[in-house]
Coordinates of C-alpha atoms and ligand atoms in Angstrom, one line a residue:
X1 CA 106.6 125.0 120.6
X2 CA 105.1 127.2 117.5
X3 CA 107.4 129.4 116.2
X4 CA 106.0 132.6 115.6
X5 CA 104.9 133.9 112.2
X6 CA 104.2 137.8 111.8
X7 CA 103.6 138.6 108.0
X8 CA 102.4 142.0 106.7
X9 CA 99.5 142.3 104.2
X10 CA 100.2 145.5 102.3
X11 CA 96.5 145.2 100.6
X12 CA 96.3 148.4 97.8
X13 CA 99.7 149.6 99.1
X14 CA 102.9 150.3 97.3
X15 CA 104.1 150.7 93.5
X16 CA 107.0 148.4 92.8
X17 CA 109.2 151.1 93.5
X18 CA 107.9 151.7 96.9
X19 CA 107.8 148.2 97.5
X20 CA 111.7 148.0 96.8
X21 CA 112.3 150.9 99.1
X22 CA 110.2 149.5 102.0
X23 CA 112.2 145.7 101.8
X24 CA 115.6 147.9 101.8
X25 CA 114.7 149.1 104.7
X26 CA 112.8 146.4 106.1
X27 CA 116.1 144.1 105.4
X28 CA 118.5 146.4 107.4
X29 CA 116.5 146.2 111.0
X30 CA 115.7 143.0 110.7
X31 CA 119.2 141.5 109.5
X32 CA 119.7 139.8 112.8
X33 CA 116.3 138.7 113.2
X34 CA 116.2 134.7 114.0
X35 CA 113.4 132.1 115.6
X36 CA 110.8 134.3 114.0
X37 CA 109.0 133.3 110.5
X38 CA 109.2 137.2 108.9
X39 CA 106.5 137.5 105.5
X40 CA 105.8 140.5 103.7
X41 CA 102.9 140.8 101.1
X42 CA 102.6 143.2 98.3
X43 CA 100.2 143.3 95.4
X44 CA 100.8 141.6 92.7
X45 CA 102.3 144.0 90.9
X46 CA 105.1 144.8 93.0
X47 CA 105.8 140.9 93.7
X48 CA 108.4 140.7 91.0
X49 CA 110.6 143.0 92.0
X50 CA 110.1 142.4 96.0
X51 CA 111.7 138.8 94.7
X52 CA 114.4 140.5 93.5
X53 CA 114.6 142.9 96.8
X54 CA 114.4 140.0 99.2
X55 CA 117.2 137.2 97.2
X56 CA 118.7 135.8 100.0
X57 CA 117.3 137.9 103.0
X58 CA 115.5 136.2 106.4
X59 CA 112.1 138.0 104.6
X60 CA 109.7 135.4 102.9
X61 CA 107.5 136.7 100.4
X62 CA 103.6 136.9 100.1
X63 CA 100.8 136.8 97.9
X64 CA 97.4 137.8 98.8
X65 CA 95.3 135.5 96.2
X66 CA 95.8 133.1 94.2
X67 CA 93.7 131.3 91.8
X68 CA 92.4 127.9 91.8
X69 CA 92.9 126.7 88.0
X70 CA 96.8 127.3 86.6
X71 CA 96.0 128.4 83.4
X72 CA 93.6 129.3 81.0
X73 CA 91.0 131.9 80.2
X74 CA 90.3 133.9 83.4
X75 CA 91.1 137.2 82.8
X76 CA 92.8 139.1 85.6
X77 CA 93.4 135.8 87.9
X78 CA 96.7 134.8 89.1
X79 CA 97.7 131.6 89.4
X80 CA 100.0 129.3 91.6
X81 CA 102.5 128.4 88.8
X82 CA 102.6 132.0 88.7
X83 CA 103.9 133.1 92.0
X84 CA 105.6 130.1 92.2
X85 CA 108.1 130.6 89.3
X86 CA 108.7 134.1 91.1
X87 CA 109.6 133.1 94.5
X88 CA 106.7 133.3 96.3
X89 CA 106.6 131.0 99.4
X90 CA 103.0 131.8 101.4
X91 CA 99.8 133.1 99.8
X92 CA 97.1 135.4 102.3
X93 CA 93.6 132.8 101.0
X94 CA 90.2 133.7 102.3
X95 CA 90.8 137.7 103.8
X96 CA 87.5 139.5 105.2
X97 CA 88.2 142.0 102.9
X98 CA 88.2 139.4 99.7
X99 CA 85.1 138.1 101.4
X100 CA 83.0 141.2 102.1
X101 CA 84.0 143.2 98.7
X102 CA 84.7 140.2 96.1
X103 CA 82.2 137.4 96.9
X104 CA 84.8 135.1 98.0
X105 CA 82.5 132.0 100.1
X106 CA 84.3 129.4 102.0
X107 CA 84.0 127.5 98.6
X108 CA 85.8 129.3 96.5
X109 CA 88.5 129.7 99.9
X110 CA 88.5 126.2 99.9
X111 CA 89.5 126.2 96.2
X112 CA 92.1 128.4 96.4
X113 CA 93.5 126.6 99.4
X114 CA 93.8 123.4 97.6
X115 CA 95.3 125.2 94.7
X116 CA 98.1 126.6 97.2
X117 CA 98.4 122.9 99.0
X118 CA 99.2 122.1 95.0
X119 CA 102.3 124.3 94.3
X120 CA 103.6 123.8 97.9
X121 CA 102.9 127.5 99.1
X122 CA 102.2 128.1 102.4
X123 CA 98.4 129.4 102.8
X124 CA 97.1 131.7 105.2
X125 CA 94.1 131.4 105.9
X126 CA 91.5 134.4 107.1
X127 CA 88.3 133.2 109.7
X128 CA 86.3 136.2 111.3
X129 CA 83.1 137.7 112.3
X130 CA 82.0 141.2 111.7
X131 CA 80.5 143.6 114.3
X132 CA 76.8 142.4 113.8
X133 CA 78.0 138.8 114.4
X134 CA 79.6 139.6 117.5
X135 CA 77.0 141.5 118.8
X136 CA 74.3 139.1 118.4
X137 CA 76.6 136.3 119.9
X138 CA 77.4 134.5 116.6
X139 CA 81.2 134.8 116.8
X140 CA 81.7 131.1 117.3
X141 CA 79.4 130.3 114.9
X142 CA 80.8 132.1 112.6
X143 CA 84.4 130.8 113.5
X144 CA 83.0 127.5 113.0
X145 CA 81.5 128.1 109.6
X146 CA 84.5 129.7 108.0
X147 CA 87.2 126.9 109.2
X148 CA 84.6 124.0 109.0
X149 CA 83.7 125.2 105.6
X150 CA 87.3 126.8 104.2
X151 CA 89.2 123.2 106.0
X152 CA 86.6 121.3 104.3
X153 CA 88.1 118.1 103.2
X154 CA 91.6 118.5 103.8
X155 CA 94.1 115.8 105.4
X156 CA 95.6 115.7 108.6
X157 CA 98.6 115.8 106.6
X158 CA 98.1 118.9 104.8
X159 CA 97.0 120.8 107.5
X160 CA 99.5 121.0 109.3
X161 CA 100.8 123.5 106.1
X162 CA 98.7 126.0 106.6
X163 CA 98.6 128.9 108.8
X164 CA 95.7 130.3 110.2
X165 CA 94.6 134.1 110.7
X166 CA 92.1 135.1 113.2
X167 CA 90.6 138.3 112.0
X168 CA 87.5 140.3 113.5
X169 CA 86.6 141.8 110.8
X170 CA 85.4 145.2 113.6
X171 CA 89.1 145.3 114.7
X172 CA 90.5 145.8 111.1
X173 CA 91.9 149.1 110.3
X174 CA 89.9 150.6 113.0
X175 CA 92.1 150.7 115.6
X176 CA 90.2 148.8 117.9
X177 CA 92.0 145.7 118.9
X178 CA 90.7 142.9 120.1
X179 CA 91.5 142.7 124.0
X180 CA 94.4 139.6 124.1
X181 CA 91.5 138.1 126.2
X182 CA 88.8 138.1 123.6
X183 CA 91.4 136.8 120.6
X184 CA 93.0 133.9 123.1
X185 CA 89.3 133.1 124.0
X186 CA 88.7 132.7 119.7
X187 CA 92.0 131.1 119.4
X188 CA 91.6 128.7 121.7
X189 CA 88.3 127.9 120.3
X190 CA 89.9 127.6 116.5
X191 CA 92.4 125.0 118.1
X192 CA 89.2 122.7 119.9
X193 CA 88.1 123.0 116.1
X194 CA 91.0 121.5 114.5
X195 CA 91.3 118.5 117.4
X196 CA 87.3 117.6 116.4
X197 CA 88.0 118.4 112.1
X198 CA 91.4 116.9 112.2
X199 CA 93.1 115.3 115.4
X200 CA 95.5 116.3 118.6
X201 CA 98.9 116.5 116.6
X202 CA 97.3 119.0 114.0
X203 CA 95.6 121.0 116.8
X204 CA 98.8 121.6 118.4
X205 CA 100.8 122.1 115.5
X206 CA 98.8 124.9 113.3
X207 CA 100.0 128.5 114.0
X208 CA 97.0 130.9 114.3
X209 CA 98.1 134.3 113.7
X210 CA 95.9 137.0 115.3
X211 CA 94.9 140.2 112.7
X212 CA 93.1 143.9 113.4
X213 CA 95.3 146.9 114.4
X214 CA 98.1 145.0 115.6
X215 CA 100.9 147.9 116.4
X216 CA 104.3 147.8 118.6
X217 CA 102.1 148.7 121.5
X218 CA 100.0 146.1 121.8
X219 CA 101.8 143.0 120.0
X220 CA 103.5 141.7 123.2
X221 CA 100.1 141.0 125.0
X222 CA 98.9 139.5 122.2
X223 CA 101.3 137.0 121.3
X224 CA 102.0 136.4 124.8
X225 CA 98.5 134.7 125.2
X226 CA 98.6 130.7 125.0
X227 CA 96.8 130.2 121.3
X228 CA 98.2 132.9 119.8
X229 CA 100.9 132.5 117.5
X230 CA 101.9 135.5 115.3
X231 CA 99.9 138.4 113.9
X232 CA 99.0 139.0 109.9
X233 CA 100.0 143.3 110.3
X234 CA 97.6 145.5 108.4
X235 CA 98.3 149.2 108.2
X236 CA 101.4 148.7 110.4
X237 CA 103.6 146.7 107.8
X238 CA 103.4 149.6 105.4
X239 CA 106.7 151.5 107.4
X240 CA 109.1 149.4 108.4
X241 CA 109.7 150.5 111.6
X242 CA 106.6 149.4 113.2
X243 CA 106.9 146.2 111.2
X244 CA 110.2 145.6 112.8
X245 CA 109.1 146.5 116.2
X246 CA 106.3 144.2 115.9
X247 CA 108.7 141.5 114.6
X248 CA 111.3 142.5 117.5
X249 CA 108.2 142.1 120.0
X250 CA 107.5 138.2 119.0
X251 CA 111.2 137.7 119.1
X252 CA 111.7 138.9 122.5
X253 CA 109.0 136.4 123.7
X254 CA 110.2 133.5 122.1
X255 CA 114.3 134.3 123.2
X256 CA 112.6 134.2 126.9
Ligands
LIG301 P1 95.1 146.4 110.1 O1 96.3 145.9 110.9 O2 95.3 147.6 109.3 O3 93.9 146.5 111.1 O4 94.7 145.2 109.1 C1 94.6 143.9 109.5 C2 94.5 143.0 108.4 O5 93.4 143.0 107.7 C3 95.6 142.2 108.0 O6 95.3 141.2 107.1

């Protein structure tokens, strides 16, 4: 059994003081919360202080990049040494949005991904096709070419770190989910992926969260699908009580 991971990806959300508030509240509904892997991840700038916000709380904390070299001269990277010395545990690799606005390839996911493996933070990483893709029936090529390409040369071993994120890049921000049909149908594709890449005992054990206007609402019959695992919460992790309901949802399912 996977235990399920829901983490929020605050993108361009939330000064340091907002981020504070938003964990203070965030840590009183979800006190009790067990059996459930709970992340939340600000920007960079407001990672500091969300360290400080979550010291011994259930919450893990986030990143959403990280660099591939630790140190040097690469103005305005950020690098695993980095968030390591400040607590943070998992680090969002690979997003559509990195992808579509920033140039990021499978390469340079690849890259990062490694350089997470290396500092022992927990990657999650982002596969999805865009509306065109889908359209013209390319979804599980696509699928295939960002895990194929992002996994590329990883052991069994360290595969079993990482978290995956299904994310259609159509369903994200625009309120239009992905039917739990359509994302189990993906998911389950993603998990024949990692038996023929990797082998059985990493297919079964890799969680694959599912991404793109997740809400209270509609978490339940999502997560409730076979190959779904957790959700990676856009626009819903920025208040805390739909994060906790969301949170609440994948813990009901698991208690039952
Ligand atoms: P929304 O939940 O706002 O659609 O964003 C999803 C997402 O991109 C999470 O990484």
């Amino acid at each position: 059994m996977r235990k399920p991971i829901i983490a929020g990806n605050w993108k361009l959300n939330k000064t340091p003081h907002e981020a504070i508030g938003l964990i203070n509240e965030l840590k009183r509904e979800l006190v009790d919360v067990e059996g459930v892997d709970m992340v939340v991840c600000p920007p960079f700038t407001a990672l500091a202080d969300a360290a400080d916000a979550l010291t011994e709380s259930n919450i893990a904390l986030g990143a959403q990049n990280i660099f591939w070299e630790d140190a040097g001269a690469f103005t305005g990277e950020v690098s695993g040494p980095m968030l390591k010395d400040l607590g943070v545990a998992y680090v969002i690799i690979g997003h559509s949005e990195r992808r579509q606005f920033f140039h990021e390839t499978n390469e340079t996911v690849n890259k990062r991904l490694r350089a997470a493996l290396k500092h022992g933070l927990t990657p999650i990483v982002c596969v999805g096709e865009n509306l065109a893709q889908r359209e013209a029936n390319k979804t599980f090529d696509i699928i295939k070419d960002h895990a194929e390409g992002s996994l590329s040369g990883l052991s069994a071993e360290d595969m079993k770190k990482v978290v995956l994120a299904y994310e259609p890049v159509w369903a994200i921000g625009t309120g239009k989910t992905a039917t739990p049909a359509q994302a189990q149908e993906v998911h389950a594709f993603i998990r024949q992926l990692l038996i023929k890449i990797f082998n059985a005992s990493v297919a079964e054990s890799v969680r694959i969260q599912y991404g793109g206007s997740v809400t209270p609402e509609n978490i339940a019959a999502l997560i409730g699908q076979p190959d779904i695992d957790g959700a990676l919460v856009g626009g819903a992790s920025l208040k805390a009580p739909s994060f906790a309901a969301i949170v609440k949802a994948a813990q009901k399912l698991e208690i039952s």
